[in-house]
XYZ file of C-alpha atoms in Angstrom:
569
model
C 8.449 -8.254 -19.347
C 8.469 -12.016 -18.659
C 6.650 -13.979 -21.351
C 3.638 -15.861 -20.057
C 2.397 -19.301 -20.987
C -1.336 -19.308 -21.676
C -2.837 -22.470 -20.233
C -6.491 -23.438 -20.532
C -8.221 -24.677 -17.404
C -9.752 -28.156 -17.681
C -12.906 -27.977 -19.766
C -16.259 -28.495 -18.102
C -17.229 -32.143 -17.723
C -19.613 -32.862 -20.600
C -21.970 -35.001 -18.526
C -22.150 -32.345 -15.827
C -22.662 -29.640 -18.459
C -25.596 -31.528 -20.015
C -27.103 -32.130 -16.565
C -26.939 -28.412 -15.738
C -28.388 -27.570 -19.140
C -31.485 -29.571 -18.288
C -31.891 -27.694 -14.978
C -30.787 -24.104 -15.677
C -31.903 -21.917 -18.541
C -28.942 -19.785 -19.613
C -26.291 -19.643 -22.348
C -23.792 -22.430 -22.951
C -20.755 -20.318 -22.048
C -22.215 -19.435 -18.657
C -23.231 -23.049 -18.019
C -19.711 -24.238 -18.816
C -18.298 -21.670 -16.391
C -20.689 -22.924 -13.722
C -19.644 -26.514 -14.377
C -15.947 -25.550 -14.217
C -16.597 -24.397 -10.657
C -17.836 -27.911 -9.821
C -21.391 -26.712 -9.240
C -23.406 -29.804 -10.023
C -27.068 -28.910 -9.492
C -29.624 -26.129 -9.527
C -29.646 -26.011 -5.699
C -25.849 -25.650 -5.582
C -26.024 -22.925 -8.215
C -28.659 -21.107 -6.175
C -26.431 -21.226 -3.074
C -23.477 -20.000 -5.122
C -25.266 -17.087 -6.793
C -27.480 -16.265 -3.808
C -25.276 -16.663 -0.686
C -27.114 -17.115 2.599
C -26.239 -16.624 6.269
C -27.862 -20.015 6.825
C -24.825 -21.618 5.171
C -22.378 -20.231 7.757
C -21.024 -22.781 10.237
C -21.684 -22.492 13.942
C -18.746 -20.633 15.534
C -18.814 -23.166 18.362
C -17.456 -25.810 15.999
C -14.080 -24.063 16.300
C -11.773 -25.522 18.911
C -11.548 -23.407 22.086
C -14.485 -21.172 21.090
C -16.515 -22.129 24.192
C -13.504 -21.322 26.345
C -12.813 -18.019 24.580
C -16.408 -16.842 24.978
C -16.412 -17.777 28.656
C -13.078 -15.982 29.242
C -14.449 -12.762 27.767
C -17.686 -13.090 29.736
C -15.879 -13.638 33.036
C -13.647 -10.633 32.339
C -16.754 -8.509 31.760
C -18.572 -9.842 34.845
C -15.580 -9.075 37.087
C -14.812 -5.706 35.456
C -11.372 -6.721 34.200
C -9.528 -4.526 31.702
C -9.490 -6.090 28.202
C -7.020 -5.157 25.454
C -7.804 -5.945 21.823
C -4.437 -6.425 20.094
C -3.897 -6.688 16.344
C -1.319 -6.503 13.595
C -0.768 -3.208 11.739
C -1.935 -4.367 8.288
C -5.468 -4.335 6.861
C -6.461 -7.703 8.318
C -5.180 -6.782 11.774
C -6.624 -3.271 11.931
C -10.042 -4.286 10.594
C -10.107 -7.188 13.070
C -9.286 -4.875 15.976
C -11.919 -2.359 14.840
C -14.512 -5.154 14.618
C -13.883 -6.816 18.001
C -13.306 -3.528 19.836
C -16.449 -1.893 18.391
C -18.650 -4.857 19.277
C -17.505 -5.254 22.885
C -17.153 -1.524 23.556
C -20.890 -1.161 22.966
C -21.630 -3.492 25.872
C -18.542 -2.989 28.041
C -16.551 0.257 28.400
C -13.490 -1.148 30.193
C -11.714 -2.093 26.976
C -8.708 -0.712 25.048
C -6.982 -1.558 21.788
C -3.321 -1.782 20.842
C -1.568 -1.857 17.465
C 2.198 -2.529 17.531
C 4.524 -0.121 15.759
C 5.937 -1.651 12.576
C 9.277 0.110 13.032
C 10.030 -0.363 16.743
C 8.119 -3.576 17.535
C 7.752 -5.442 14.271
C 5.134 -7.996 13.366
C 3.053 -9.935 15.877
C 2.878 -9.943 19.653
C 5.552 -7.715 21.164
C 6.972 -7.515 24.679
C 6.302 -3.769 24.568
C 2.628 -4.402 23.797
C 2.295 -6.871 26.667
C 4.070 -4.511 29.081
C 1.815 -1.629 27.924
C -1.235 -3.801 28.615
C 0.116 -4.652 32.079
C 0.821 -1.002 32.874
C -2.756 -0.165 31.882
C -4.171 -2.809 34.225
C -5.241 -5.391 31.626
C -5.742 -9.016 32.593
C -6.972 -10.281 29.203
C -5.580 -9.699 25.699
C -7.544 -10.721 22.612
C -4.927 -11.045 19.876
C -6.126 -10.878 16.269
C -4.278 -11.860 13.072
C -1.161 -12.713 15.086
C 0.111 -14.748 18.018
C 0.039 -18.330 16.758
C 3.848 -18.625 17.082
C 4.297 -16.306 20.079
C 4.978 -19.013 22.667
C 7.537 -17.023 24.665
C 5.513 -13.796 24.575
C 2.391 -15.541 25.904
C 4.460 -17.100 28.703
C 5.773 -13.609 29.565
C 2.204 -12.293 29.707
C 1.105 -15.084 32.032
C 3.959 -14.226 34.393
C 2.431 -10.739 34.571
C -1.035 -12.151 35.261
C -2.380 -11.575 31.723
C -4.288 -14.272 29.846
C -4.488 -14.482 26.061
C -7.163 -15.370 23.549
C -5.391 -15.844 20.208
C -7.437 -15.447 17.015
C -5.061 -16.212 14.151
C -5.222 -17.756 10.690
C -1.516 -18.213 9.984
C 0.084 -21.647 9.928
C 0.891 -22.800 13.487
C 4.404 -23.817 14.483
C 5.305 -27.046 16.236
C 4.069 -25.707 19.587
C 0.757 -23.958 20.200
C 1.184 -20.993 22.600
C -0.027 -21.634 26.174
C -2.935 -19.194 25.854
C -6.261 -19.624 27.565
C -7.853 -20.136 24.128
C -6.367 -20.416 20.646
C -8.833 -19.934 17.798
C -7.230 -21.038 14.536
C -8.928 -23.398 12.055
C -5.467 -24.388 10.779
C -4.631 -26.080 14.092
C -4.195 -29.792 13.468
C -6.560 -30.548 16.350
C -9.286 -28.144 15.124
C -12.110 -29.766 13.158
C -13.784 -26.508 12.090
C -15.138 -27.213 8.579
C -13.707 -24.115 6.868
C -9.976 -23.433 7.132
C -9.467 -20.221 5.138
C -10.943 -17.464 7.323
C -8.964 -14.240 7.658
C -7.923 -12.935 11.062
C -10.858 -10.533 10.924
C -13.110 -13.429 9.937
C -12.088 -15.317 13.076
C -12.766 -12.159 15.103
C -16.235 -12.096 13.536
C -16.752 -15.700 14.600
C -15.792 -14.775 18.176
C -18.301 -11.926 18.454
C -20.964 -14.078 16.749
C -20.433 -16.804 19.320
C -20.588 -14.330 22.207
C -23.750 -12.700 20.862
C -25.372 -16.104 20.384
C -24.505 -17.491 23.821
C -25.440 -14.381 25.773
C -28.378 -13.234 23.616
C -26.810 -9.902 22.662
C -29.077 -7.737 20.528
C -26.850 -6.893 17.573
C -26.926 -6.434 13.825
C -24.662 -9.092 12.238
C -24.461 -6.951 9.074
C -22.916 -4.020 10.948
C -19.394 -5.453 10.946
C -19.379 -7.311 7.650
C -17.847 -4.420 5.704
C -14.754 -4.839 7.890
C -14.605 -8.559 7.106
C -15.021 -7.928 3.370
C -12.099 -5.493 3.230
C -9.995 -7.889 5.301
C -10.771 -10.831 3.010
C -10.017 -8.842 -0.119
C -6.803 -7.203 1.093
C -5.402 -10.360 2.703
C -6.117 -12.325 -0.510
C -7.757 -15.273 1.260
C -9.677 -17.928 -0.654
C -12.975 -16.511 -1.906
C -14.847 -19.740 -1.231
C -17.223 -21.085 1.402
C -17.701 -18.787 4.362
C -15.352 -16.129 2.991
C -17.537 -15.814 -0.096
C -20.689 -15.423 2.020
C -19.134 -12.890 4.394
C -17.635 -10.866 1.530
C -20.878 -10.940 -0.472
C -22.874 -9.409 2.380
C -19.967 -7.182 3.420
C -19.916 -5.579 -0.020
C -23.669 -5.034 0.189
C -23.149 -3.284 3.524
C -20.328 -1.057 2.211
C -22.332 -0.101 -0.858
C -25.607 0.590 0.957
C -24.600 1.970 4.350
C -20.813 2.164 4.816
C -19.113 2.931 8.105
C -18.155 6.634 8.259
C -14.468 5.776 7.822
C -15.131 3.785 4.660
C -17.394 6.494 3.262
C -14.696 9.100 3.913
C -12.060 6.965 2.148
C -14.402 6.303 -0.778
C -15.100 10.018 -1.143
C -11.382 10.874 -1.042
C -10.632 8.135 -3.595
C -13.335 9.517 -5.891
C -15.369 6.306 -5.823
C -18.841 7.026 -7.179
C -19.967 3.485 -8.021
C -20.664 0.307 -6.143
C -17.418 -1.153 -4.889
C -16.200 -4.575 -5.991
C -13.542 -6.811 -4.437
C -11.137 -5.302 -6.973
C -11.827 -1.845 -5.543
C -11.222 -3.120 -2.012
C -7.903 -4.652 -3.090
C -6.573 -1.695 -5.081
C -8.329 1.415 -3.733
C -9.444 0.895 -0.131
C -6.993 -1.712 1.203
C -3.780 0.132 0.230
C -4.991 3.307 1.903
C -5.731 1.489 5.173
C -2.411 -0.333 4.915
C -0.558 2.929 4.342
C -1.264 4.074 7.910
C 0.789 1.196 9.341
C 3.425 1.367 6.607
C 4.166 5.088 6.875
C 2.840 6.260 10.265
C 0.857 4.083 12.702
C -1.827 1.421 12.345
C -3.599 3.125 15.245
C -4.709 5.789 12.794
C -6.483 3.158 10.688
C -8.322 1.755 13.707
C -9.352 5.255 14.813
C -10.839 5.879 11.383
C -12.580 2.491 11.214
C -14.265 2.784 14.616
C -15.199 6.467 14.232
C -18.961 7.071 14.129
C -18.896 10.773 13.205
C -18.411 11.388 9.485
C -16.655 14.762 9.789
C -14.112 13.326 12.217
C -13.685 10.295 9.960
C -12.924 12.613 7.017
C -10.048 14.231 8.955
C -8.607 10.817 9.809
C -9.122 9.527 6.262
C -7.390 12.609 4.845
C -4.326 11.869 6.946
C -4.388 8.230 5.823
C -4.772 9.323 2.209
C -1.646 11.473 2.594
C 0.161 8.440 4.058
C -0.819 6.543 0.928
C 0.548 9.275 -1.358
C 3.812 9.234 0.605
C 3.871 5.436 0.405
C 3.518 5.550 -3.388
C 6.477 7.933 -3.668
C 8.692 5.769 -1.438
C 7.514 2.657 -3.288
C 8.601 4.112 -6.660
C 12.042 5.083 -5.334
C 12.776 1.685 -3.766
C 11.510 -0.155 -6.857
C 13.885 1.838 -9.063
C 16.802 1.195 -6.677
C 16.048 -2.536 -6.533
C 16.015 -2.794 -10.327
C 19.352 -0.937 -10.455
C 20.885 -3.338 -7.905
C 19.886 -6.325 -10.025
C 21.254 -4.707 -13.202
C 24.628 -4.207 -11.463
C 24.887 -7.952 -10.753
C 26.234 -8.364 -14.307
C 24.006 -11.283 -15.220
C 24.610 -13.420 -12.113
C 21.029 -12.794 -10.979
C 19.559 -14.564 -14.006
C 21.200 -17.847 -12.928
C 19.554 -17.806 -9.510
C 16.177 -19.183 -8.502
C 15.655 -16.419 -5.909
C 16.005 -12.688 -5.409
C 17.376 -11.494 -2.048
C 18.316 -7.811 -1.767
C 19.439 -5.702 1.203
C 19.622 -1.927 1.566
C 19.906 -0.468 5.047
C 18.051 2.711 4.036
C 14.946 1.140 2.531
C 11.607 1.893 4.186
C 10.512 -1.106 6.206
C 6.843 -0.486 5.512
C 7.107 -0.685 1.724
C 9.578 -3.471 0.921
C 6.845 -6.131 0.742
C 5.111 -4.196 -2.031
C 8.398 -3.803 -3.916
C 9.087 -7.548 -3.562
C 5.835 -8.160 -5.438
C 6.926 -5.763 -8.186
C 10.209 -7.630 -8.602
C 8.305 -10.889 -8.993
C 6.238 -9.277 -11.751
C 9.476 -8.679 -13.678
C 11.828 -11.521 -12.692
C 9.357 -14.167 -11.473
C 11.124 -15.942 -8.634
C 10.661 -16.124 -4.823
C 11.815 -12.748 -3.525
C 12.903 -11.334 -0.173
C 13.834 -7.690 0.429
C 15.708 -6.712 3.592
C 16.407 -3.433 5.334
C 17.914 -2.436 8.671
C 15.838 -1.713 11.762
C 17.049 -1.505 15.356
C 20.354 -3.098 14.470
C 18.725 -6.088 12.751
C 17.974 -7.024 9.175
C 14.221 -7.193 8.737
C 12.433 -8.225 5.594
C 9.368 -9.195 3.658
C 9.109 -12.132 1.277
C 6.744 -12.908 -1.567
C 6.370 -16.112 -3.553
C 5.452 -17.080 -7.075
C 2.091 -18.888 -7.443
C 2.299 -22.541 -6.521
C 5.521 -22.366 -4.500
C 5.390 -22.650 -0.687
C 7.578 -19.814 0.599
C 6.850 -20.826 4.207
C 8.521 -24.216 3.758
C 11.601 -22.700 2.087
C 12.107 -20.146 4.873
C 11.504 -22.833 7.493
C 14.664 -24.580 6.268
C 16.599 -21.386 7.094
C 15.191 -21.160 10.627
C 18.627 -21.551 12.264
C 19.740 -18.225 10.733
C 16.628 -16.268 11.714
C 15.693 -14.449 14.901
C 11.976 -14.343 14.158
C 9.759 -15.188 11.217
C 6.232 -16.109 10.232
C 3.803 -16.163 7.360
C 2.183 -18.552 4.915
C 2.654 -20.035 1.464
C 2.554 -16.764 -0.463
C 4.141 -14.208 1.898
C 6.327 -13.989 4.980
C 8.074 -11.590 7.325
C 11.436 -12.237 8.982
C 14.284 -10.751 10.990
C 17.907 -11.831 11.331
C 21.347 -10.635 12.360
C 23.048 -8.306 9.885
C 25.978 -10.734 9.948
C 23.752 -13.544 8.648
C 22.411 -11.828 5.513
C 24.839 -13.460 3.084
C 24.493 -16.881 4.754
C 20.718 -16.585 4.635
C 20.745 -15.532 0.993
C 22.839 -18.580 0.067
C 20.807 -21.002 2.150
C 17.501 -19.632 0.883
C 18.768 -19.997 -2.686
C 19.799 -23.591 -1.973
C 16.456 -24.396 -0.343
C 14.348 -22.889 -3.123
C 16.513 -24.465 -5.845
C 15.895 -27.888 -4.333
C 12.164 -27.427 -3.695
C 10.982 -25.501 -6.752
C 10.269 -26.968 -10.184
C 11.116 -25.264 -13.464
C 7.469 -24.883 -14.442
C 6.892 -22.712 -11.359
C 9.573 -20.289 -12.588
C 7.629 -19.504 -15.748
C 4.533 -17.351 -15.263
C 1.351 -19.118 -16.278
C -1.757 -17.261 -17.338
C -4.682 -19.590 -16.826
C -7.830 -18.902 -18.797
C -11.264 -20.424 -18.445
C -12.129 -20.816 -22.104
C -11.680 -19.501 -25.615
C -14.619 -17.535 -27.006
C -15.383 -15.210 -29.906
C -15.086 -11.614 -28.733
C -18.454 -10.986 -30.386
C -20.036 -12.996 -27.524
C -19.112 -10.180 -25.120
C -22.185 -7.970 -24.696
C -23.461 -5.840 -21.800
C -25.913 -8.642 -20.902
C -23.098 -11.204 -20.905
C -20.967 -8.867 -18.754
C -23.786 -8.513 -16.181
C -24.033 -12.305 -16.013
C -20.287 -12.629 -15.403
C -20.462 -10.103 -12.562
C -22.952 -12.393 -10.804
C -20.143 -14.931 -10.363
C -18.574 -12.521 -7.840
C -17.270 -11.765 -5.310
C -14.029 -12.796 -6.962
C -10.785 -13.877 -5.349
C -8.367 -16.814 -5.043
C -10.006 -20.173 -5.909
C -12.936 -18.240 -7.414
C -11.361 -15.769 -9.802
C -13.114 -13.653 -12.389
C -13.432 -15.700 -15.606
C -10.545 -15.166 -18.019
C -11.159 -15.537 -21.761
C -9.044 -15.847 -24.880
C -10.148 -14.448 -28.241
C -8.078 -14.776 -31.399
C -7.562 -13.044 -34.727
C -8.420 -9.531 -33.513
C -7.169 -6.267 -34.997
C -6.859 -2.542 -34.324
C -9.434 -0.177 -35.759
C -7.594 2.859 -34.416
C -3.981 3.534 -33.429
C -3.111 2.320 -29.876
C -2.232 4.850 -27.177
C 0.084 4.873 -24.179
C -1.832 6.149 -21.145
C -0.755 6.641 -17.542
C 2.723 5.402 -16.642
C 2.987 2.385 -18.952
C -0.502 1.255 -19.959
C -1.580 0.346 -23.478
C -5.032 1.439 -24.643
C -6.417 -0.477 -27.599
C -9.325 -0.001 -29.966
C -10.221 -3.576 -30.888
C -12.121 -4.935 -33.844
C -13.514 -8.470 -33.467
C -13.643 -11.044 -36.256
C -17.383 -10.374 -36.490
C -16.900 -6.632 -36.935
C -17.795 -5.417 -33.421
C -15.771 -2.683 -31.749
C -14.399 -2.651 -28.187
C -12.162 -0.520 -25.983
C -9.433 -2.331 -24.074
C -6.733 -1.456 -21.561
C -3.541 -3.477 -20.982
C -2.020 -2.367 -17.683
C 1.774 -2.332 -17.644
C 2.126 -3.502 -21.248
C 3.184 -0.212 -22.829
C 6.372 -1.805 -24.177
C 4.224 -3.649 -26.758
C 3.155 -0.358 -28.356
C 5.501 -0.428 -31.348
C 4.965 -4.103 -32.075
C 1.182 -4.020 -31.919
C 1.022 -0.794 -33.935
C 2.744 -2.569 -36.825
C 0.830 -5.833 -36.455
C -2.386 -6.452 -38.382
C -3.642 -9.108 -35.967
C -3.274 -10.357 -32.407
C -4.773 -12.672 -29.791
C -5.942 -11.414 -26.397
C -6.203 -12.970 -22.958
C -8.580 -10.825 -20.901
C -11.356 -10.319 -18.401
C -14.402 -8.140 -18.929
C -15.367 -5.246 -16.694
C -18.586 -3.238 -16.450
C -18.173 0.453 -17.143
C -20.742 3.218 -16.942
C -20.260 6.445 -18.856
C -22.880 9.209 -18.727
C -25.469 6.708 -17.540
C -24.746 4.206 -20.316
C -23.680 0.678 -19.364
C -20.619 -0.363 -21.351
C -18.107 -3.215 -21.409
C -14.371 -2.713 -20.975
C -11.811 -5.321 -21.987
C -9.170 -5.685 -19.265
C -6.263 -7.210 -21.169
C -4.017 -9.630 -19.251
C -1.681 -10.428 -22.132
C -1.268 -10.007 -25.885
C 0.215 -12.364 -28.460
C 1.094 -10.758 -31.735
C 0.242 -12.861 -34.804
C 3.380 -12.805 -36.917
C 3.077 -12.463 -40.679
């Protein structure tokens, strides 16, 4: 396990803290957390804790939105075939389900298409365009992909097919020649919020259409799809994403789509879902369809309106997820063994690049993340598909993987992504050259501090401060996600009041006694190797978050331990 540096976030500005104290009646710890989020007044706090649809921006502020809405409307008026096209991951499949469901209610001449991960790869494919042409389509609405598909869009136009691209990935040097390109990250787009997911941009498109043509619709109906997309794609949980996720969670927890309800039932979820549940329980199951079988299965489940049918589809997806977990474990073990056989040369590198022709293409991105957990360096795993090396990359926090891969562009056939993750393909003959060039690029661009994992915490408190009431107050800071994470605390001088246990695969369960004599249950996921050390130690410090937990109707607090520092005698 890589040792982590605990680093305190900047303390709340004292002047701001005192100003909030005069306006808001609550405890000092909560006020300091509010101030740390740069909330400077009661009205800002109200907007933060009580999100409102009124704070969403007009979709028509997005460049090309007027054109996109008009293109769809003309296609409907002239009875043209429309294809809704999306990537095979959670963001893509939820986006397709959202846009398809909305327009299918008012216009039947519409199809959807999800590319096959194994035969077509990521993004717009020639096969998908040709399929659309064969099925008589003249308009493709592409979601969560397409921003770098210049040649593919030109091919479609030669066949008489126009494109509306709805993407949130970083554009390349040339914007595709589509009829409309909706992407807030375009340099020439002045849309106020830049961090929407692909599904979020799809939501903006249907909102704009409904507004312009006075469609009678329920804006809440599709927000559960946006919430799952935002959570699984790990977009910033700020601004519009926070509002959309807040109301999306309410929708899922009060009246979920049949597909979501079926997945929740199969996953044994009996409580209100949080973003954490979407990330770790719902998202992986939806993703598993595209990783193991076909993303079409996920869309079928998400658009299904009959619960019994949705259960059958969800059961198949749940099996895909079980299969994915088995494959994931095997590849992770093999990757660790490959690194161990490098006889120490790996530890001198700033990157990890591994290739195995037999690895499952749909799982290597997950395994790359697991390798980062252990070795903490930008990581790319490659496998063979259709005579090419194809791979997934993951970055360490703070390092721009996109820029490092961009410097290797001359060795790549196709690639795309963003700061934290990327997909790529290259000739099998170029694997070693790419590995060396990627190592050189990262070594030059990365700083040593980014190669040491940092565990940021909001503030140090006495564990005795943690009560059920305090926990409920912390939950109100949600929905949580990047740029608005759940508060992390440090408490010191704690001890065991009962012998620790190893539970699950490698998790450490603690019985914690605070300095004030209160007792708490804590779980440290993946930290089982500390069992012997903490059993012998009389005292330790914890870095943790707090989680609500209900048992037999009683509201309790669980300590979710991020890291432990043993206090040496």
